[in-house]
Amino acid sequence: MAEPRPEVLIVTGASRGIGAAVAFRAARAGYAVAVNYAADAGGANSVVDGITDDGGAAVAVQADVSDPAAVARLFDAAAALGALTGVVNNAGITGNLIGPLLDVPAETIRRVLDVNVAGVLYVCQEAVRRLSTDRGGRGGSIINISSTATKAGSPGTWVHYAASKGAVDVLTVGLAAEVAAQGIRVNCVAPGSTNTGLHAAAGMPDRVERLRPSIPLGRGAEPDEVAAAVLWLLSGEAGYITGAVLPVSGGR
């Protein structure tokens, strides 16, 4: 008798940071993981190696989420691992700069919106196509990764980025209501300042430390703490939760 195929989780932008932490934690929870990346093949393959060395199942899949055809290929590759039950929409960029909106080049704004808004929409569309019980799917869960930057709008640093994440929050609420009867839950995790390479890539490696005094818990988050919230929302323990935006921010 053939063994049942594992449940599959797609994690976009999983070559490092929060995405990698989600992939590792998901594998430990028994998921087979499609580790998506746009350009960092080395990082994605390192995540896959870490998972497989620990006895899990994973595959690295290159796809730029701002390209809907590439998103479809990502889902096709994930299907080879088993039955899709969850998607984590983590891929996101700041444009690798910090400063007032006035100084953000038009091409940077376009690229941030392409990845952070259009890319999330494309992934959600494909997830619904594959998961919807109305379309022959088995249902499942979509988790979008937003940011608590949406609270104040990140003035002087990342207004463009905060605006893109505000769109993710609205998408989560609307889509959750739209597909609830199709067996799909849609939720969002909004991290606060987190110890990843995001800040260094934008030219301010000490940004989390600078913000520490304004965080009630007195420190930035670790990626695995954000990943823990994601895995909880994916789990049956959160089976009555949909349309939620969960801050993981230390109270800030």
Coordinates of C-alpha atoms in Angstrom, one line a residue:
M1 CA 0.0 0.0 0.0
A2 CA 1.4 3.3 -1.0
E3 CA 2.3 5.8 1.7
P4 CA 0.2 8.9 1.8
R5 CA 1.8 11.9 0.1
P6 CA 2.9 14.7 2.5
E7 CA 1.2 18.0 2.9
V8 CA 3.0 20.7 1.0
L9 CA 3.7 24.3 1.9
I10 CA 5.0 26.9 -0.5
V11 CA 7.0 29.7 1.0
T12 CA 7.9 32.6 -1.2
G13 CA 11.1 34.5 -0.6
A14 CA 12.4 31.6 1.5
S15 CA 16.2 31.8 0.8
R16 CA 16.9 33.8 4.0
G17 CA 15.3 35.7 6.9
I18 CA 11.7 35.1 7.9
G19 CA 11.0 33.0 4.9
A20 CA 13.9 30.6 5.7
A21 CA 12.8 30.4 9.3
V22 CA 9.2 29.5 8.2
A23 CA 10.6 26.8 5.8
F24 CA 12.7 25.2 8.6
R25 CA 9.9 25.3 11.2
A26 CA 7.4 24.0 8.6
A27 CA 9.6 21.1 7.7
R28 CA 10.0 20.2 11.4
A29 CA 6.2 20.2 11.6
G30 CA 6.0 17.6 8.8
Y31 CA 5.4 19.7 5.7
A32 CA 7.2 19.1 2.5
V33 CA 8.4 22.6 1.6
A34 CA 8.8 24.4 -1.7
V35 CA 11.5 26.9 -1.0
N36 CA 11.0 29.8 -3.5
Y37 CA 13.6 32.3 -4.4
A38 CA 14.0 35.0 -7.0
A39 CA 17.8 35.3 -7.3
D40 CA 19.6 33.8 -4.3
A41 CA 20.0 30.2 -5.4
G42 CA 22.8 29.6 -3.0
G43 CA 20.6 30.6 0.0
A44 CA 17.6 28.6 -1.2
N45 CA 19.7 25.5 -1.7
S46 CA 21.3 25.9 1.7
V47 CA 17.8 26.0 3.2
V48 CA 16.8 22.8 1.3
D49 CA 20.0 21.1 2.4
G50 CA 19.3 22.0 6.0
I51 CA 15.8 20.5 5.8
T52 CA 16.8 17.3 4.0
D53 CA 19.8 16.8 6.3
D54 CA 17.3 16.8 9.1
G55 CA 15.2 14.2 7.4
G56 CA 12.6 16.5 5.8
A57 CA 11.5 17.0 2.2
A58 CA 12.1 20.3 0.3
V59 CA 12.9 21.6 -3.1
A60 CA 14.2 25.0 -4.2
V61 CA 12.2 26.7 -6.9
Q62 CA 13.2 29.8 -8.7
A63 CA 10.3 32.1 -9.6
D64 CA 9.9 35.9 -9.6
V65 CA 6.5 36.4 -8.0
S66 CA 5.9 39.5 -10.0
D67 CA 5.6 37.2 -13.1
P68 CA 2.3 35.3 -13.0
A69 CA 3.7 32.6 -15.4
A70 CA 6.6 32.0 -13.0
V71 CA 4.1 31.8 -10.1
A72 CA 2.2 29.1 -12.0
R73 CA 5.5 27.2 -12.5
L74 CA 6.3 27.5 -8.8
F75 CA 3.0 25.8 -7.9
D76 CA 3.5 23.1 -10.6
A77 CA 6.9 22.3 -9.0
A78 CA 5.5 22.2 -5.5
A79 CA 2.8 19.7 -6.7
A80 CA 5.6 17.1 -7.3
L81 CA 6.2 17.0 -3.5
G82 CA 2.7 16.1 -2.5
A83 CA -0.7 17.7 -1.8
L84 CA -0.7 21.4 -1.5
T85 CA -2.3 22.6 1.7
G86 CA -0.7 26.0 2.5
V87 CA 1.0 29.0 1.0
V88 CA 3.1 31.6 2.8
N89 CA 3.4 34.9 0.8
N90 CA 6.6 36.1 2.3
A91 CA 8.5 37.5 -0.7
G92 CA 8.9 41.3 -0.3
I93 CA 11.4 44.1 -1.0
T94 CA 12.1 47.6 0.2
G95 CA 14.1 48.7 -2.9
N96 CA 17.3 48.6 -0.7
L97 CA 17.1 52.2 0.3
I98 CA 16.0 54.3 3.3
G99 CA 14.8 57.9 3.1
P100 CA 11.9 60.2 2.4
L101 CA 9.4 59.3 -0.3
L102 CA 10.5 62.3 -2.4
D103 CA 13.9 60.6 -2.9
V104 CA 12.6 57.2 -4.0
P105 CA 13.1 56.7 -7.8
A106 CA 10.1 55.9 -9.9
E107 CA 11.6 52.6 -11.0
T108 CA 12.1 51.6 -7.3
I109 CA 8.4 52.4 -6.5
R110 CA 7.3 50.3 -9.5
R111 CA 9.5 47.3 -8.5
V112 CA 8.4 47.4 -4.9
L113 CA 4.7 47.5 -5.9
D114 CA 5.3 44.7 -8.5
V115 CA 6.8 42.4 -5.9
N116 CA 5.0 43.4 -2.7
V117 CA 1.5 43.9 -4.1
A118 CA 1.1 42.4 -7.6
G119 CA 3.3 39.4 -6.6
V120 CA 1.1 38.7 -3.5
L121 CA -2.0 39.0 -5.6
Y122 CA -0.7 36.6 -8.2
V123 CA 0.3 34.0 -5.6
C124 CA -3.1 34.3 -3.9
Q125 CA -4.8 33.8 -7.2
E126 CA -2.9 30.7 -8.0
A127 CA -3.4 29.4 -4.4
V128 CA -7.1 29.8 -4.7
R129 CA -7.1 28.0 -8.1
R130 CA -5.3 25.0 -6.5
L131 CA -6.9 24.9 -3.1
S132 CA -10.5 25.9 -3.7
T133 CA -13.0 23.1 -3.0
D134 CA -15.2 24.7 -5.7
R135 CA -12.4 23.8 -8.2
G136 CA -11.6 20.3 -6.9
G137 CA -9.0 21.3 -4.3
R138 CA -8.9 20.1 -0.7
G139 CA -8.9 23.6 0.9
G140 CA -6.1 25.0 2.8
S141 CA -4.5 28.1 4.2
I142 CA -2.9 31.3 2.9
I143 CA -0.6 33.4 5.1
N144 CA 0.5 36.8 3.9
I145 CA 3.4 38.6 5.5
S146 CA 2.8 42.3 6.0
S147 CA 4.5 44.7 8.5
T148 CA 3.7 46.8 11.4
A149 CA 5.2 49.6 9.3
T150 CA 1.6 50.1 8.2
K151 CA 0.7 51.6 11.6
A152 CA 2.6 54.9 11.2
G153 CA 3.5 54.6 7.6
S154 CA 7.3 54.6 8.2
P155 CA 7.8 58.3 7.5
G156 CA 11.3 59.3 6.5
T157 CA 12.3 55.7 5.9
W158 CA 10.0 53.4 3.9
V159 CA 6.7 55.1 3.1
H160 CA 6.6 53.3 -0.2
Y161 CA 7.2 49.9 1.5
A162 CA 4.6 50.6 4.2
A163 CA 2.1 51.5 1.6
S164 CA 2.7 48.3 -0.2
K165 CA 2.2 46.3 3.0
G166 CA -1.0 48.2 3.7
A167 CA -2.3 46.8 0.5
V168 CA -1.5 43.3 1.8
D169 CA -3.5 43.9 4.9
V170 CA -6.6 44.9 2.9
L171 CA -6.1 42.0 0.5
T172 CA -6.1 39.6 3.4
V173 CA -9.4 40.8 4.8
G174 CA -11.2 40.9 1.5
L175 CA -9.9 37.6 0.2
A176 CA -10.6 35.8 3.4
A177 CA -14.3 36.7 3.1
E178 CA -14.3 35.8 -0.6
V179 CA -13.0 32.3 -0.3
A180 CA -14.1 31.2 3.2
A181 CA -16.9 29.0 1.8
Q182 CA -14.3 27.4 -0.6
G183 CA -12.4 25.8 2.3
I184 CA -9.6 28.4 2.4
R185 CA -8.5 30.5 5.3
V186 CA -6.5 33.7 4.6
N187 CA -4.6 35.4 7.4
C188 CA -1.7 37.8 7.8
V189 CA 1.3 38.0 10.1
A190 CA 2.7 41.6 10.5
P191 CA 6.2 41.5 12.0
G192 CA 7.7 44.5 13.7
S193 CA 11.4 45.2 13.7
T194 CA 13.1 41.8 13.1
N195 CA 16.7 40.8 13.0
T196 CA 17.1 40.0 9.4
G197 CA 19.3 41.3 6.5
L198 CA 16.5 43.6 5.3
H199 CA 17.8 46.6 7.1
A200 CA 21.5 46.1 6.2
A201 CA 20.5 45.7 2.5
A202 CA 18.9 49.2 2.7
G203 CA 22.0 50.7 4.2
M204 CA 21.1 50.8 7.9
P205 CA 22.4 47.6 9.6
D206 CA 21.8 49.0 13.1
R207 CA 18.2 50.0 12.5
V208 CA 16.6 47.4 14.8
E209 CA 19.0 48.4 17.6
R210 CA 18.1 52.0 17.1
L211 CA 14.4 51.2 17.4
R212 CA 14.9 49.0 20.5
P213 CA 14.0 51.7 23.0
S214 CA 10.6 52.2 21.4
I215 CA 9.7 48.5 21.6
P216 CA 7.9 47.6 24.8
L217 CA 9.6 44.2 25.0
G218 CA 12.9 45.9 24.6
R219 CA 14.3 44.1 21.6
G220 CA 13.7 43.2 18.0
A221 CA 12.1 39.9 17.0
E222 CA 14.0 36.9 15.8
P223 CA 12.9 35.3 12.5
D224 CA 11.9 32.1 14.2
E225 CA 9.5 34.0 16.5
V226 CA 7.7 35.3 13.4
A227 CA 7.7 31.8 11.9
A228 CA 6.1 30.4 15.0
A229 CA 3.1 32.7 14.5
V230 CA 2.9 31.7 10.9
L231 CA 2.9 28.0 11.7
W232 CA 0.2 28.5 14.4
L233 CA -2.1 30.2 11.9
L234 CA -1.5 27.4 9.5
S235 CA -2.4 24.8 12.1
G236 CA -5.7 23.3 13.1
E237 CA -5.5 25.2 16.3
A238 CA -6.3 28.4 14.3
G239 CA -9.0 26.7 12.4
Y240 CA -11.7 29.3 13.3
I241 CA -9.5 32.3 12.4
T242 CA -9.6 33.9 9.0
G243 CA -9.2 37.5 7.9
A244 CA -6.9 38.3 10.8
V245 CA -3.8 40.5 10.8
L246 CA -1.6 39.3 13.7
P247 CA 1.1 41.7 14.8
V248 CA 4.4 40.1 16.0
S249 CA 6.0 43.3 17.1
G250 CA 7.0 43.2 20.8
G251 CA 4.1 45.6 21.5
R252 CA 5.3 48.4 19.2

